Coordinates of C-alpha atoms in Angstrom, one line a residue:
Chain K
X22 CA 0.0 0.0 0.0
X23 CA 1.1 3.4 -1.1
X24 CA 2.4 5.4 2.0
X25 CA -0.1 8.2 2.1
X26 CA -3.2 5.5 2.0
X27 CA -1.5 3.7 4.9
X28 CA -0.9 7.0 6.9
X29 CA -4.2 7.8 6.3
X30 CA -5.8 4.4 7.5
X31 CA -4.2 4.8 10.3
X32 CA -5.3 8.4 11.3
X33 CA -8.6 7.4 10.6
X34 CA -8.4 4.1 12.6
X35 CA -7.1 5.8 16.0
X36 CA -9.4 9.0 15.6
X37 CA -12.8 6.7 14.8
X38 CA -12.1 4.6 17.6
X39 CA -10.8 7.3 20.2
X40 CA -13.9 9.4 19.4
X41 CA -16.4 6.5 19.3
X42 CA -14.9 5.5 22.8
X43 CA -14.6 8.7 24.7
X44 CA -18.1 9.5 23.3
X45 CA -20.1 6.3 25.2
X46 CA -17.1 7.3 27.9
X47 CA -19.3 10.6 28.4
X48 CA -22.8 9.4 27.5
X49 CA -21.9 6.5 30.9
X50 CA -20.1 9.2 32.8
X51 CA -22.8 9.2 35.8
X52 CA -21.5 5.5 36.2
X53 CA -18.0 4.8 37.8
X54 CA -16.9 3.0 34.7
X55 CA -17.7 6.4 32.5
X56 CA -14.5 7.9 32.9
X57 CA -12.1 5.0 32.2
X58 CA -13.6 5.0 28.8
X59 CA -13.3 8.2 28.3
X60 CA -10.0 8.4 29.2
X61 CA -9.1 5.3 27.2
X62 CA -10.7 7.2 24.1
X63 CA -8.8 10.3 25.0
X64 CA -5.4 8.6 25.0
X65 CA -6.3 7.0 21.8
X66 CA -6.7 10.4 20.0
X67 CA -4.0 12.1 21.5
X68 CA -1.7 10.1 20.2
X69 CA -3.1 9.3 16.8
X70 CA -0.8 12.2 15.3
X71 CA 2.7 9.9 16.7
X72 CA 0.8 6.7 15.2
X73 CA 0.9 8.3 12.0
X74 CA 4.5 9.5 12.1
X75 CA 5.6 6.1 13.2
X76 CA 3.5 4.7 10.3
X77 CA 5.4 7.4 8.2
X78 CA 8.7 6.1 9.2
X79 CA 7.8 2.2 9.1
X80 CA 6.9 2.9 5.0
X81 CA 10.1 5.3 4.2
X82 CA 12.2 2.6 5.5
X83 CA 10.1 -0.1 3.3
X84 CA 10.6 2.2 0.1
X85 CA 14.3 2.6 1.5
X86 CA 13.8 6.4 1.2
X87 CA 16.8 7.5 2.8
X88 CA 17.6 10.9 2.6
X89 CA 13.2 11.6 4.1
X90 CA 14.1 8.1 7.2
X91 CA 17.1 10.6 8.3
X92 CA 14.6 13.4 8.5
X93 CA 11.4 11.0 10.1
X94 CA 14.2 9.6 12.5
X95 CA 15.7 13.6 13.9
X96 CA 12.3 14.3 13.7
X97 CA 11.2 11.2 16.5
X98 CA 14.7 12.1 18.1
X99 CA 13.1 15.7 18.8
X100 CA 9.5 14.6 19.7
X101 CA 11.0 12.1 22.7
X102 CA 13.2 15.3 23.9
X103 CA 10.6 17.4 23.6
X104 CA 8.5 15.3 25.5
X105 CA 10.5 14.8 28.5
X106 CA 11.5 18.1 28.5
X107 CA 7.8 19.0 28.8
X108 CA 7.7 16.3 31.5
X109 CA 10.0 17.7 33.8
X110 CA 8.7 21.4 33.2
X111 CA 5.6 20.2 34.9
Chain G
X27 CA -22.3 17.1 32.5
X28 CA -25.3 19.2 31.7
X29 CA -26.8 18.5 28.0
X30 CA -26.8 22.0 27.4
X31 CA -23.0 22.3 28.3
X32 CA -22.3 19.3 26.4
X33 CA -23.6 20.8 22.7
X34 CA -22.3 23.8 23.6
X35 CA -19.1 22.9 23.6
X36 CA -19.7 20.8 20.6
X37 CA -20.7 24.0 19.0
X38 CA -17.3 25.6 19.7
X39 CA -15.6 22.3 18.3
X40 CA -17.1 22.3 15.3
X41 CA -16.7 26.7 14.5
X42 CA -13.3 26.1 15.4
X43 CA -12.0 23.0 13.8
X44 CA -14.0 24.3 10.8
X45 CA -11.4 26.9 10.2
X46 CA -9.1 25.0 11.8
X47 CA -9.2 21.8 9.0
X48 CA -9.7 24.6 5.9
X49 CA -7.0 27.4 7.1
X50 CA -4.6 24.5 8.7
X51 CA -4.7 27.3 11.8
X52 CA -5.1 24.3 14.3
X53 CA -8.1 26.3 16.3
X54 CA -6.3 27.1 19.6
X55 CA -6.5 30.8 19.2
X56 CA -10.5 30.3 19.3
X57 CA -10.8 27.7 21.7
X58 CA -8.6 29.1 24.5
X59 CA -10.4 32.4 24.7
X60 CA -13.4 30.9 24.2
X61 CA -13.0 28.4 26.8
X62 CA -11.6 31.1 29.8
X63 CA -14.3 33.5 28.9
X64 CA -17.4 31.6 28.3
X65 CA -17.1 28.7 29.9
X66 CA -14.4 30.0 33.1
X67 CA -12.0 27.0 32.8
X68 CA -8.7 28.5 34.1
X69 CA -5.4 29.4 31.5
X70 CA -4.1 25.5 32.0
X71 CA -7.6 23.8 31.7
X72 CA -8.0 25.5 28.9
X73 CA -5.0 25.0 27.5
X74 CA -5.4 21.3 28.0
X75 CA -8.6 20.8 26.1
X76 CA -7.9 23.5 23.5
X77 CA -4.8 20.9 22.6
X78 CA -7.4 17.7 22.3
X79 CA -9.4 20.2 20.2
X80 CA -6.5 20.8 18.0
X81 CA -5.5 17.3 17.7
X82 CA -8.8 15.8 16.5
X83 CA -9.6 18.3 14.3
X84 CA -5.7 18.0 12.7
X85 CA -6.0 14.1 12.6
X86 CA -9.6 14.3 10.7
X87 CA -7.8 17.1 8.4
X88 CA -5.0 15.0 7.5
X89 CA -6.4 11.8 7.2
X90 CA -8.5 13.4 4.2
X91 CA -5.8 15.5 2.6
X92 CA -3.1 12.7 3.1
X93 CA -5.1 10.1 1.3
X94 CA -5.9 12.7 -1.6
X95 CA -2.6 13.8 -2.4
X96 CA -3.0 17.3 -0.9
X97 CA -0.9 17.2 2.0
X98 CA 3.2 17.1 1.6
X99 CA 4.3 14.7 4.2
X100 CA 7.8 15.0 3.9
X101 CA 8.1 18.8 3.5
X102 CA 5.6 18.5 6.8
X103 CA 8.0 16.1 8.6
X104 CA 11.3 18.5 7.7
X105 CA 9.5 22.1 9.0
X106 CA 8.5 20.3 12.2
X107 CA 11.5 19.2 13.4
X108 CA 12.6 22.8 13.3
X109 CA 9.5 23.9 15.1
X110 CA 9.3 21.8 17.3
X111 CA 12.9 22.5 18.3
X112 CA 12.0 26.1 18.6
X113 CA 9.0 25.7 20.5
X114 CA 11.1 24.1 23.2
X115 CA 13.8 27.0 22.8
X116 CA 10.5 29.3 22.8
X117 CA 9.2 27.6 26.4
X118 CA 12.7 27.9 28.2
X119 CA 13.1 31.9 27.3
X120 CA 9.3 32.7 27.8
X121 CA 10.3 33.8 31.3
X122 CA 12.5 36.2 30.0
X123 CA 10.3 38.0 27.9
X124 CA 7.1 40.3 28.2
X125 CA 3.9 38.4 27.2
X126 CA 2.7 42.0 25.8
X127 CA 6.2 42.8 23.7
X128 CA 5.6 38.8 22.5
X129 CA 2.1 39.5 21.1
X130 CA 2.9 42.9 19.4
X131 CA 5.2 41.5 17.0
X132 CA 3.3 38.4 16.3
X133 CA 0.5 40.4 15.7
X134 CA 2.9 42.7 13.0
X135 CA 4.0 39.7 11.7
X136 CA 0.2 38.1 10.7
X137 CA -0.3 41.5 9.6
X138 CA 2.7 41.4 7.5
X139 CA 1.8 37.9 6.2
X140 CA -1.7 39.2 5.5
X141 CA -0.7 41.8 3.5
X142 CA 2.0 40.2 1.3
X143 CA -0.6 37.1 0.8
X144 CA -3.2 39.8 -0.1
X145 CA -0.6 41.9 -2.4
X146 CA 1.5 39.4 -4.0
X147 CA -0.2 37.2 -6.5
X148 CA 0.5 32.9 -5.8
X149 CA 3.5 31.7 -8.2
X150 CA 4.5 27.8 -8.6
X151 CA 8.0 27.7 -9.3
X152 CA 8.5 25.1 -12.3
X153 CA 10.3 21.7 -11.2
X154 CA 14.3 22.0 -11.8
X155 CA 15.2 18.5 -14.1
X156 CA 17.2 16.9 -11.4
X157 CA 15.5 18.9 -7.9
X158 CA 15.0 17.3 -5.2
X159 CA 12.2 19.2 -3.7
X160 CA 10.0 18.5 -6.6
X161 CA 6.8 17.4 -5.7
X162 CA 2.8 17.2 -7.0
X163 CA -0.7 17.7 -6.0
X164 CA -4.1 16.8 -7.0
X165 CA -6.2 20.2 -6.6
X166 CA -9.6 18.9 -4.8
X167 CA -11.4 21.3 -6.3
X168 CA -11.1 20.5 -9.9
X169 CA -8.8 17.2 -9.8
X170 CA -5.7 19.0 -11.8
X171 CA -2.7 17.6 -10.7
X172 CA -0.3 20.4 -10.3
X173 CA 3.7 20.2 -10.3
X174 CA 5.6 22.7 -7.6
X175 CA 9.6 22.6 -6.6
X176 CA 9.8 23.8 -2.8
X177 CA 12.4 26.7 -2.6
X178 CA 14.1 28.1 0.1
X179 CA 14.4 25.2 2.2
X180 CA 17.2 26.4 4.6
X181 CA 15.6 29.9 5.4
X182 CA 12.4 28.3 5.9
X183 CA 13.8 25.7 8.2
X184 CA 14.9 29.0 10.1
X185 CA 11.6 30.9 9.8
X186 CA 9.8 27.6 11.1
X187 CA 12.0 27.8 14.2
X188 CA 11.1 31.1 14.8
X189 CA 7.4 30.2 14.1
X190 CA 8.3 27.5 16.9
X191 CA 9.6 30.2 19.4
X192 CA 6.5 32.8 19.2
X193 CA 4.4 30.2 19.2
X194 CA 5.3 28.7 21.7
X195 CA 6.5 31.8 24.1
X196 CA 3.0 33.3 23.2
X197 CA 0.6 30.7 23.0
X198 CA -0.8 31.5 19.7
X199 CA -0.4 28.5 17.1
X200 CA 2.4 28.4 14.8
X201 CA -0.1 27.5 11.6
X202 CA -0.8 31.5 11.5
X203 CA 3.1 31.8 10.4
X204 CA 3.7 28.4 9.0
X205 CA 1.0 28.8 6.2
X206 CA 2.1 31.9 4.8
X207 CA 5.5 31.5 5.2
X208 CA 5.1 27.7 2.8
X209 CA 2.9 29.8 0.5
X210 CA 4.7 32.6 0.3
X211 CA 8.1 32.2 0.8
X212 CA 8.9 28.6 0.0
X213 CA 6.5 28.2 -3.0
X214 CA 4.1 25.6 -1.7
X215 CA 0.4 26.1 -3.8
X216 CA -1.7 27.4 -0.4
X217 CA -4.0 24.4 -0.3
X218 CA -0.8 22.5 0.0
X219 CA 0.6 24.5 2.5
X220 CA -2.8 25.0 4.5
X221 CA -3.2 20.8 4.7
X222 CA 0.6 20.4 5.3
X223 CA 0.1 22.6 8.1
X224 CA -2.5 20.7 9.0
X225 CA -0.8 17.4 9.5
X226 CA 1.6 19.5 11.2
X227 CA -0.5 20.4 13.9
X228 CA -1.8 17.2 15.3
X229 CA 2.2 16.5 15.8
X230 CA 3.1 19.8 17.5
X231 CA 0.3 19.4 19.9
X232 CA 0.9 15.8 20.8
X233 CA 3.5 16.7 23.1
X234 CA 1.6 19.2 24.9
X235 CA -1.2 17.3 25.0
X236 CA 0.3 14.2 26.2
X237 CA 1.9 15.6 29.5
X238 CA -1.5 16.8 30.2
X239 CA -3.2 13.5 29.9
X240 CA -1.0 11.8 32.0
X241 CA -0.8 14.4 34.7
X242 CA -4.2 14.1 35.3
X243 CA -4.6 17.6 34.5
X244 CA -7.5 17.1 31.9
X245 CA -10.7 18.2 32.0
X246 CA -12.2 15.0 30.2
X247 CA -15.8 15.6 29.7
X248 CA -14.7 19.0 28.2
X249 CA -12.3 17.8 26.1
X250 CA -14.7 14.6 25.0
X251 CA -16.9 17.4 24.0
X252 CA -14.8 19.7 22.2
X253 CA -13.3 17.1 20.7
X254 CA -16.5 15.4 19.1
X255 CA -17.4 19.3 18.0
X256 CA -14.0 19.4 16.3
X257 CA -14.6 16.2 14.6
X258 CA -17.2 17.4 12.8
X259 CA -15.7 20.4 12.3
X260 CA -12.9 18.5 10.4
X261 CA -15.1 16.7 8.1
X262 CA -17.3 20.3 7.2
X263 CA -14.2 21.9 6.5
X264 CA -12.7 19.1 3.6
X265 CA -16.2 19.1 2.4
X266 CA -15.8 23.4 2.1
X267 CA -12.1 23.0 0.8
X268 CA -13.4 20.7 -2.1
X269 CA -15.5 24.1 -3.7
X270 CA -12.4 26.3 -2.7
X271 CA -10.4 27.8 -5.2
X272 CA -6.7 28.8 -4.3
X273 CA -7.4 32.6 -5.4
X274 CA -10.2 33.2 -3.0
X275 CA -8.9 30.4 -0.4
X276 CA -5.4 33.2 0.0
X277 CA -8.1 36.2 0.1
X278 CA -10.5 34.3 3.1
X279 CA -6.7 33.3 4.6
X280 CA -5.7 37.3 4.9
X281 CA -8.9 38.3 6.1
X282 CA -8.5 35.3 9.4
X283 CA -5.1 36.8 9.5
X284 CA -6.2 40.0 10.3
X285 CA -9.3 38.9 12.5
X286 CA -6.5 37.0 14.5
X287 CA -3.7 39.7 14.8
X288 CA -6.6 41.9 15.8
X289 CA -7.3 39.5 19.0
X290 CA -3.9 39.7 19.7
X291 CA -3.5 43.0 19.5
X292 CA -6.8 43.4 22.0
X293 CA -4.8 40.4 23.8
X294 CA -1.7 42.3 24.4
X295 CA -3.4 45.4 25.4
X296 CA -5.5 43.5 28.1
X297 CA -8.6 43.9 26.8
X298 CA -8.8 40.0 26.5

């Protein structure tokens, strides 16, 4: 499969799914298990956008797209930094 | 949750990742305000939903531009990493800075970017025989595919950095920057740049938004909410960009432009 249609799947796939969740998440929140779902569905969404750079990287490295891996793999590099760095802000 | 509350804040999801999805703006600069003033979540709360918000209505955006040849993932993957690294740059010096000095030239530069966008008319440059930056697109609109070679790489690679920086010191998103300066600058057709900046987005906000999430610190009814609204608002907006054409799409583009630095003009002044 071509690498946009497979980036595309999966964006669709984790944003169907998170939004289908965390909706029945709030339409049960008065029960206990309400928020669980909700927050299952939540983390699903957020991290759709990293499922679809890692779904990026997985095809460039198939098509052994060099020069545009070296860029995917700084660019992961600068995500993880940037997420601890934001971790230990807070 | 009160019902009312609940499609409410649906309401504000789907106005915001309206423009959001077509302008590749992300939506933060309506949802924060929005979401302190009507609805008197505090600055982080906010904050935290606004970036759920963003996210969805980003993911919806790019899974429809992706699949139809619209957005430029590579070009997307190479300005982020130079946004990104500013943003963090941006979050260590905020301190040092004025919010008020921050918002005043942002709001020069959208005004700026407005202007040119408005003055200068769009040119493609033609593909160089052996460039390596030449890429195509499928308009949506009319289904033309349309060949463009991306110039400028290394000064844009700057400019996102410093698109990274203000965004990040000032809170506004970096899509009000990004678009214009792809368009403009580096020669990427606007509905390119606008859904390019739209995949962008999802990514800038992930790390935000993550920390959030696992802090605790999210509101998640609110951000269910907003983040159903913004769904919806995704799929209007690919359904509006289909009848778009690039002229008018850079004219509607100038005008948000100017709406925007006119919030943060009001912003810096303390009116909002």
């Amino acid at each position: 499969m071509k690498i946009d249609t497979t980036t595309s799947l999966v964006l669709k796939c984790c944003l169907f799914f998170g939004i289908v969740l965390s909706a029945i998440g709030l339409f049960l929140s008065e029960h206990e298990y309400g928020d669980p779902i909700m927050w299952t569905g939540l983390l699903i969404m957020i991290v759709s956008p990293f499922a679809g750079v890692l779904t990026v990287y997985s095809n460039l490295i198939k098509e052994k797209d060099w020069k545009w891996v070296k860029v995917a793999t700084l660019l992961i590099v600068i995500m993880f930094i940037g997420l601890i760095f934001s971790m230990l802000r807070n | 949750m009160e019902p009312v509350l609940i499609f409410a804040l649906i309401a504000v999801g789907v106005f915001a990742g309206t423009l959001g999805t077509l302008f590749g703006i992300g939506g933060g600069i309506i949802f924060i305000p929005v979401l302190t003033i009507l609805f008197g979540l505090s600055a982080s709360e906010a904050v935290a939903v606004s970036l759920v918000g963003i996210i969805t209505a980003s993911t919806g955006a790019a899974s429809y531009y992706v699949k139809n040849d619209l957005a430029n993932i590579r070009v997307g993957l190479l300005l982020e990493i130079t946004t990104s690294a500013g943003a963090m740059v941006g979050a260590v010096f905020a301190v040092y800075v004025s919010n008020w000095v921050l918002l005043v030239i942002f709001g020069f530069v959208l005004v700026y970017s407005a202007l040119t966008m408005i003055i200068r008319k769009e040119k493609m440059v033609e593909c160089s025989e052996h460039g390596d930056m030449n890429f195509s697109f499928t308009d949506n609109k009319c289904g033309t595919v349309g060949r463009y070679e991306v110039k400028n790489v290394k000064s844009g690679l700057a400019m996102c950095t410093a698109a990274g920086v203000m965004s990040s010191m000032t809170g506004v998103g970096g899509g009000t920057i990004k678009v214009p300066l792809m368009n403009v600058h580096m020669g990427i057709p606007i509905k390119v740049a606008s859904a390019t900046s739209s995949y962008m987005i999802g990514i800038t906000a992930f790390s935000g938004a993550i920390v959030y999430f696992i802090n605790g610190d999210m509101l998640l009814d609110y951000a269910t909410a907003i983040a159903v609204g913004a769904f919806i608002g995704s799929l209007i907006g690919t359904v509006i960009s289909r009848y778009l054409d690039a002229g008018p799409m850079r004219r509607y583009f100038s005008i948000l432009l100017l709406a925007i630095s006119a919030i943060i003009f009001l912003e810096a002044g303390g009116v909002l």
